[in-house]
Coordinates of C-alpha atoms and ligand atoms in Angstrom, one line a residue:
X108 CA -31.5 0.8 25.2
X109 CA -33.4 1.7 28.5
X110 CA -32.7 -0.5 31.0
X111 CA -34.9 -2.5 34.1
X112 CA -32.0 -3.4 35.6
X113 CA -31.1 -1.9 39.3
X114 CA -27.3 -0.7 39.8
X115 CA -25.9 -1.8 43.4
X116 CA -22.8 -0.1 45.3
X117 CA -20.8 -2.6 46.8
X118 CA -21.8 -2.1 50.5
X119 CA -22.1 -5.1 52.8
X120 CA -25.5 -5.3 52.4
X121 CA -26.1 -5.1 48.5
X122 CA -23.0 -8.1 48.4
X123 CA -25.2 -10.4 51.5
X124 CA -28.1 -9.4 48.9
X125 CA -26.5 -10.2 46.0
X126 CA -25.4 -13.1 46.7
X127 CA -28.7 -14.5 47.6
X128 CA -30.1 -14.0 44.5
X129 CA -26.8 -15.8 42.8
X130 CA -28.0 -18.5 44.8
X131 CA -31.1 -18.4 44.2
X132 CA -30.0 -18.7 40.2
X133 CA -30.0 -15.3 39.2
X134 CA -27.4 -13.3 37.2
X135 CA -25.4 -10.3 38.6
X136 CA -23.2 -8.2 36.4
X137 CA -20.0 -7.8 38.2
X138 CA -16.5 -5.3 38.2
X139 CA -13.7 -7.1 37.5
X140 CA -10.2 -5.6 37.1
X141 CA -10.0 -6.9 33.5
X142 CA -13.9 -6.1 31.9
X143 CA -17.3 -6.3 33.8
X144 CA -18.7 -10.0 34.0
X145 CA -22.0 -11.3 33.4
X146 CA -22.0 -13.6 36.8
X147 CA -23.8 -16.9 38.1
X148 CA -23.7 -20.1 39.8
X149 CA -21.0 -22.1 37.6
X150 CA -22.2 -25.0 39.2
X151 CA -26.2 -24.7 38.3
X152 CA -27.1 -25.7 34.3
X153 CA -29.8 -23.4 34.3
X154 CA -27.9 -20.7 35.6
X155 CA -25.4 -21.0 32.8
X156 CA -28.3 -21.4 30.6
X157 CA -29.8 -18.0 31.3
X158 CA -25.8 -16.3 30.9
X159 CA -25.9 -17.9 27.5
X160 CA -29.5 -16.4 26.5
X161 CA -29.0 -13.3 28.2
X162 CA -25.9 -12.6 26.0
X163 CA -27.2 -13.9 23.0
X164 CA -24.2 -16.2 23.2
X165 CA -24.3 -19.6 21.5
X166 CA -24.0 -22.1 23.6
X167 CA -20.6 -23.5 21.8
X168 CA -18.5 -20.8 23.6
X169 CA -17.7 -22.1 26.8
X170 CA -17.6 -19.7 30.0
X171 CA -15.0 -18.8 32.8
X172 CA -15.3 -20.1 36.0
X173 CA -14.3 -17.6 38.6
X174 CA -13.4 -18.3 42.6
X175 CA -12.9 -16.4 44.8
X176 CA -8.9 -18.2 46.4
X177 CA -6.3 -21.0 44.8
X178 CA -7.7 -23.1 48.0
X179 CA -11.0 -23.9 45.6
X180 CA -9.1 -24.9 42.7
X181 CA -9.4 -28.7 43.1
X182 CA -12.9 -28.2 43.5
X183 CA -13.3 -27.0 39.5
X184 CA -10.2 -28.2 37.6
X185 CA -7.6 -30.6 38.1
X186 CA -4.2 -28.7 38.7
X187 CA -0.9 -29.9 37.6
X188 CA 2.5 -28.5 38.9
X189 CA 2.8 -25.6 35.7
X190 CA -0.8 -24.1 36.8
X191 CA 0.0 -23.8 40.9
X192 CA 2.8 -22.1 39.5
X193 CA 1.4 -19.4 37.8
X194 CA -1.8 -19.6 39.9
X195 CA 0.8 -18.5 42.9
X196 CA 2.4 -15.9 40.9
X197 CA -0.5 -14.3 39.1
X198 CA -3.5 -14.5 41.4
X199 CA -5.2 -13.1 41.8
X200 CA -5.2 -11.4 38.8
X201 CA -5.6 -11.1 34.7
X202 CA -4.8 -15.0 33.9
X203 CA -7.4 -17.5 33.1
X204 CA -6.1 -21.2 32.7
X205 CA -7.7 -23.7 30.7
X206 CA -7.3 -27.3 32.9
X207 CA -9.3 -30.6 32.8
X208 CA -12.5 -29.8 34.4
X209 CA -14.2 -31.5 37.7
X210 CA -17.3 -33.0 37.5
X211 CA -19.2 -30.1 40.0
X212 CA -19.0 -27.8 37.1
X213 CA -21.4 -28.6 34.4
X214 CA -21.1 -29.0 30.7
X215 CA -23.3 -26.4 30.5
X216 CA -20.5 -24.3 31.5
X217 CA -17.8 -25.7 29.4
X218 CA -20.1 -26.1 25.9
X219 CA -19.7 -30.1 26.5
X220 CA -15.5 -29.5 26.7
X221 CA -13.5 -31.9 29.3
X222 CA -11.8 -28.8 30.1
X223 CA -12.2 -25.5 32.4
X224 CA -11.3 -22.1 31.7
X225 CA -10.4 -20.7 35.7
X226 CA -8.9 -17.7 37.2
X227 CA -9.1 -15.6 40.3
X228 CA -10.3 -12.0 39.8
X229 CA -8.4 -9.6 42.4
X230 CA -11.2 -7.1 42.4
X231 CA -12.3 -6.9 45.6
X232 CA -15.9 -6.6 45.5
X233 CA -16.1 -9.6 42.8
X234 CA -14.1 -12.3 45.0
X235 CA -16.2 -10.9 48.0
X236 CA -19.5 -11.6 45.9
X237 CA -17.6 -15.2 45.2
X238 CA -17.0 -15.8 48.9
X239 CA -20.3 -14.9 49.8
X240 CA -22.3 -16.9 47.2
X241 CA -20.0 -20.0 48.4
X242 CA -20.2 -21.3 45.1
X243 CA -17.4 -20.8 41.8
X244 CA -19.3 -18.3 39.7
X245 CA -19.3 -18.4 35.7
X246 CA -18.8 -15.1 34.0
X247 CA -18.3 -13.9 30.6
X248 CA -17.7 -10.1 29.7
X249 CA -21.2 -8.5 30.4
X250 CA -21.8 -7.6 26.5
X251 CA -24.3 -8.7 24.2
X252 CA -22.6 -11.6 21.9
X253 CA -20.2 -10.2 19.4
X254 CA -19.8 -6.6 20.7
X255 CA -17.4 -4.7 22.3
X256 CA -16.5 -5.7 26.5
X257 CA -17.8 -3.1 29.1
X258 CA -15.4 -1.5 31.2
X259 CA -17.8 0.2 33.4
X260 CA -21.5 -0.3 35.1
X261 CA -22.8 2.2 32.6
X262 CA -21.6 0.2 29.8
X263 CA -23.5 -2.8 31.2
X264 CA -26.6 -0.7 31.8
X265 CA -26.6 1.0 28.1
X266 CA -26.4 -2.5 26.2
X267 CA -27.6 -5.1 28.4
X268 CA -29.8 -3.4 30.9
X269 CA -32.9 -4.9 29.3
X270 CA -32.0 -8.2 29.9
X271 CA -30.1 -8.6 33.6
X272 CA -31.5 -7.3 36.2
X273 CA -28.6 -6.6 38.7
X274 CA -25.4 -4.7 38.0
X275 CA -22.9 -4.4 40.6
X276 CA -20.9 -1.1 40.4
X277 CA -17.4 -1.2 41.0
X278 CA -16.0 1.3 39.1
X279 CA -14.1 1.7 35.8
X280 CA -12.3 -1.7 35.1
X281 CA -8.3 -1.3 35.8
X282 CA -6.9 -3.3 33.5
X283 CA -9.8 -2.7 30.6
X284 CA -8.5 -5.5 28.7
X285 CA -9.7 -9.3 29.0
X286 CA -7.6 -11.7 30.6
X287 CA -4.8 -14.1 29.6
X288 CA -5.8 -17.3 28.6
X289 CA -3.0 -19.9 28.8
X290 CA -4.0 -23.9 27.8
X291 CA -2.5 -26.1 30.6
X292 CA -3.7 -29.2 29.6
X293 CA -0.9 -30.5 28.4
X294 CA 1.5 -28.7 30.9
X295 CA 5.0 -29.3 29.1
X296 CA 3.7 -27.4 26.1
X297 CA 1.6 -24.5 27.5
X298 CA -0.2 -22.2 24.7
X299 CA -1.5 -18.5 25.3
X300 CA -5.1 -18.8 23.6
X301 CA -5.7 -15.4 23.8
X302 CA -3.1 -12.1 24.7
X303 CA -3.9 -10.3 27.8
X304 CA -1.6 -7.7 30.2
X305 CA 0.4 -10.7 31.2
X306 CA 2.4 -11.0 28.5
X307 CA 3.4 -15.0 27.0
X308 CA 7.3 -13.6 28.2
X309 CA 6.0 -13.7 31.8
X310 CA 4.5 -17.0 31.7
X311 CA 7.6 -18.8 29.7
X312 CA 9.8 -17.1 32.0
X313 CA 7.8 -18.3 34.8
X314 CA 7.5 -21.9 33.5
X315 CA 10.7 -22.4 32.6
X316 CA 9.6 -23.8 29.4
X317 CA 8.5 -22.3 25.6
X318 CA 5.2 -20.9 25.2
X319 CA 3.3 -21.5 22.2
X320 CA 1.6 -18.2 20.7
X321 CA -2.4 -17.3 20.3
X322 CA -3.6 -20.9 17.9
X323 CA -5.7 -21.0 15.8
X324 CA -7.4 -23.8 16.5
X325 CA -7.8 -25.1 20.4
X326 CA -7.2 -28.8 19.2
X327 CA -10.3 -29.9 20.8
X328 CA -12.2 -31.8 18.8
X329 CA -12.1 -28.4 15.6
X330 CA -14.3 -26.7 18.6
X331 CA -14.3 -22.7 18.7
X332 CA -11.2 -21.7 21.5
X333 CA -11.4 -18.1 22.3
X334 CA -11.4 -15.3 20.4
X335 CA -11.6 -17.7 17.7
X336 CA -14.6 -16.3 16.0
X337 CA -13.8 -13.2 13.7
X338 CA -15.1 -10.2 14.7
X339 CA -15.3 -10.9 18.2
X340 CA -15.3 -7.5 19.8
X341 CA -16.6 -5.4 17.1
X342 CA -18.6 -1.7 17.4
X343 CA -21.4 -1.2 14.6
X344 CA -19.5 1.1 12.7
X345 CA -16.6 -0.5 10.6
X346 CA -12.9 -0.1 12.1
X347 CA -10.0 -0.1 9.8
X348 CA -6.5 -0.5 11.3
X349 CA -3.4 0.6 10.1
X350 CA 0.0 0.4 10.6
X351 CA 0.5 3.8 10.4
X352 CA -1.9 7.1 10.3
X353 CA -1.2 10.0 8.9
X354 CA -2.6 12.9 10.7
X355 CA -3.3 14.8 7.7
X356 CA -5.5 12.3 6.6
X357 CA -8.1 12.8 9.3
X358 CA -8.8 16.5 7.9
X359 CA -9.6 15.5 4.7
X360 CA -12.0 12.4 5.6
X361 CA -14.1 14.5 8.6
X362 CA -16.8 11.9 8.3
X363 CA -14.3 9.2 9.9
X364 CA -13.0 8.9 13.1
X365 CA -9.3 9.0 13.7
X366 CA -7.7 7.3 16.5
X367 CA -3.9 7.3 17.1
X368 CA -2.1 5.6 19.9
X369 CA -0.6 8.6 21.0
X370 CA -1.2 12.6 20.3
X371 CA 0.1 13.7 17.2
X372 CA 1.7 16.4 17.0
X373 CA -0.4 18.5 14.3
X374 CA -3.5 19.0 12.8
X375 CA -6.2 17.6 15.3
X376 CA -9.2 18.2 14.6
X377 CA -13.0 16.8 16.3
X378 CA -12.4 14.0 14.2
X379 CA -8.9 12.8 15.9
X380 CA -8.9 10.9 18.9
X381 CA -5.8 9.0 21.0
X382 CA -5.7 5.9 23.4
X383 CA -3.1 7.8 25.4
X384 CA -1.2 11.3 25.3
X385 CA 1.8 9.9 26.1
X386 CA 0.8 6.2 24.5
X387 CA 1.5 4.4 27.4
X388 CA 0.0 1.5 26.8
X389 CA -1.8 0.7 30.0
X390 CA -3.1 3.4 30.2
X391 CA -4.4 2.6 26.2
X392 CA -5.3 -0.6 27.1
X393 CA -7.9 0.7 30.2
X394 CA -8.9 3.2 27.8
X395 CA -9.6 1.0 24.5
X396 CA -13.1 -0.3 24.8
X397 CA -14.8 2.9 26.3
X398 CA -12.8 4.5 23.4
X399 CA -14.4 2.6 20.7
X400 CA -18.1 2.2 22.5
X401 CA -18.2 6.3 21.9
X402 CA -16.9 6.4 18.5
X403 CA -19.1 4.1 18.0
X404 CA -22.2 6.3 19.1
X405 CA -20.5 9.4 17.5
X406 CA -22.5 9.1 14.1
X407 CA -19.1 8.2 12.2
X408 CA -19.0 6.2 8.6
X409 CA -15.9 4.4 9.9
X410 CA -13.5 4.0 12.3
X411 CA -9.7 4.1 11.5
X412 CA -7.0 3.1 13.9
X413 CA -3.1 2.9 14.3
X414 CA -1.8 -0.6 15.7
X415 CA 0.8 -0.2 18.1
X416 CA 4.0 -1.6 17.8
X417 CA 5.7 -4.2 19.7
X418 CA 5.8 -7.2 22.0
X419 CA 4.3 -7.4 25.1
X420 CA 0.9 -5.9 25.9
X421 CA 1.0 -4.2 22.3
X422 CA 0.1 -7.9 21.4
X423 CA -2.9 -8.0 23.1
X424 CA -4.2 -4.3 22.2
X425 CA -3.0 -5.8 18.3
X426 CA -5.4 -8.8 18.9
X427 CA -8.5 -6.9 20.2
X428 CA -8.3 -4.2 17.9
X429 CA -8.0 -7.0 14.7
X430 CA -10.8 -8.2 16.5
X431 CA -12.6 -5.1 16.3
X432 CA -12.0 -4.7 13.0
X433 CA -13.9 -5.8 9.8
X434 CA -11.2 -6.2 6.8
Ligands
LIG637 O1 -11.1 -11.1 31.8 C1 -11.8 -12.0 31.5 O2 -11.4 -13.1 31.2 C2 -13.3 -11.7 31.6 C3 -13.7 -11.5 33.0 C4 -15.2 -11.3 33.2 O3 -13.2 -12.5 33.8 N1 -14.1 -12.8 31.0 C5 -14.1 -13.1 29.7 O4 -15.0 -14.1 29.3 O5 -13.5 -12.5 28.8 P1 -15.4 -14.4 27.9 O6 -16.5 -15.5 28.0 O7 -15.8 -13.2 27.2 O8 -14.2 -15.0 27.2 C6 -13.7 -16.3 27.6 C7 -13.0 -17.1 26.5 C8 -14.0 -17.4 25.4 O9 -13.5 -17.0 24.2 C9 -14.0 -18.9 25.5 O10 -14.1 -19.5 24.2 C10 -12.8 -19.3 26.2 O11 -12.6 -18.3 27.1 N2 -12.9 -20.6 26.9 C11 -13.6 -20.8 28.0 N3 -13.5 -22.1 28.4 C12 -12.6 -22.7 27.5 C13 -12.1 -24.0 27.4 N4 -12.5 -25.0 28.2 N5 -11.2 -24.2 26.4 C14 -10.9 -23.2 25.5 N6 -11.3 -22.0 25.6 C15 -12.2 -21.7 26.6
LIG638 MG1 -16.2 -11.8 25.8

């Protein structure tokens, strides 16, 4: 896709610039440490209109409403005693929390919900974009709706360049991996709605209390919580996961892409990728997305991948990757 959009380093002036146009209700693709953004004025309706068209998103998905310290939290969500715990011990930082919403931000942003989905991002050119604007700022991944999330400005620029007009450059995401989404409403029985690099261990450990896995269902009225629609994160070309691959495999298919979580030992060929030589998985996890957007543009029939094993962040690679996936 070509792209009209400009791409803006992050030098005093660009962010003074940038936030004037947020202001002024325009969109501005931003780093974050998780995935780039596709930022705007959480508190302006049309502003969260033009996220929604620009993403192709429907407007049941409800958007997360980033700012820039803990000190603005009143202002969009109503807190309870669990969320200014975690808020103090994981931001800034990878964790979104899903609270009852105040009235500045608009349904608009929230798909009609009586809740908010919040976090402070710790990159540093995002919360200085936030401080600058002065207002929360609503921001979903920068991707068109249903494809994978962009880890980098270029990624923003390939496959949504025709329809934003400012991308702020911030690097490679370090995370690479969306944040943790943990329901608060109900703050005796907290519930990870979707796995991120904070792991559901941290936050039970942190509350004190049980933490309910990834649900099915958000329990708000049958709406669509996150992640809940299948094939969330999916490249064009179809990805098969296993639970294990077989390097030997991958010479006889060389149509197909092969990619393991860690080198194997023998018999690689063009055909066989890994997320990490050592299969660390952060570094897999900050890897994943840009891994799959070039398989994707590598003219392969299909895509097949080992799952990693494991608690932890292996849940959250599991989840995007069945995501990803089309069986
Ligand atoms: O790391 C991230 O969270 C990135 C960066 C940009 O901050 N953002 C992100 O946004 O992944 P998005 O829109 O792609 O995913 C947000 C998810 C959606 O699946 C949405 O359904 C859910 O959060 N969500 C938002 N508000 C909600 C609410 N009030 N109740 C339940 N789920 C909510
Ligand atoms: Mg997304």
């Amino acid at each position: 896709m070509s792209s009209s959009a400009r791409t803006y380093r992050g030098t005093p002036r660009n962010l003074a610039l940038l936030a004037r146009r947020i202001r002024q209700g325009e969109l501005v693709a931003v780093p974050t440490e998780t995935v780039y953004g596709l930022a705007g004025d959480a508190t302006s309706r049309a502003s969260c209109l033009k996220i929604f068209a620009a993403k192709g998103r429907p407007s049941s998905d409800p958007l997360i409403v980033h700012i820039a310290s803990i000190r603005d939290l009143g202002r969009v969500a109503v807190p309870n005693a669990a969320a200014l715990k975690l808020a103090r011990m994981f931001w800034p930082g990878p964790l979104t929390m899903i609270l009852p919403k105040m009235p500045a931000v608009p349904d608009e942003a929230t798909a009609g919900l009586p809740s908010v989905a919040v976090r402070v991002p710790s990159h540093p050119l995002f919360r200085k974009l936030i401080r600058l604007s002065g207002v929360p700022l609503a921001a979903p991944s920068a991707n068109p709706f249903g494809y994978v999330s962009p880890t980098t400005a270029d990624h923003v620029r390939k496959s949504l360049g025709r329809r934003i007009q400012h991308i702020l450059d911030g690097g490679p995401s370090a995370i690479g991996l969306e944040s943790t989404i943990v329901d608060l409403r109900n703050p005796s029985r907290p519930a990870i709605l979707r796995p991120g690099t904070i792991t559901r261990g941290e936050v039970a450990r942190a509350l004190g209390v049980p933490v309910a896995k990834s649900r099915r269902s958000s329990g708000a009225g049958g709406r669509i919580a996150p992640g809940q629609m299948p094939r969330h994160y999916s490249p064009r070309t179809p990805v098969i996961v296993h639970a294990r691959l077989n390097p030997a495999a991958a010479a006889g298919k060389k149509s197909d892409a092969w990619l393991f979580v860690s080198k194997p030992g023998t018999r690689r060929g063009s055909n066989v990728f890994w997320l990490d030589a050592r299969g660390d998985l952060r570094r897999a996890a900050r890897r994943l997305f840009s891994i799959l957007r070039e398989l994707d543009d590598g003219g392969f029939r299909r895509i097949h991948v080992e799952r990693p094993a494991g608690a932890g962040l292996a849940e959250a690679l599991r989840d995007r990757l069945l995501r990803a996936s089309s069986t």
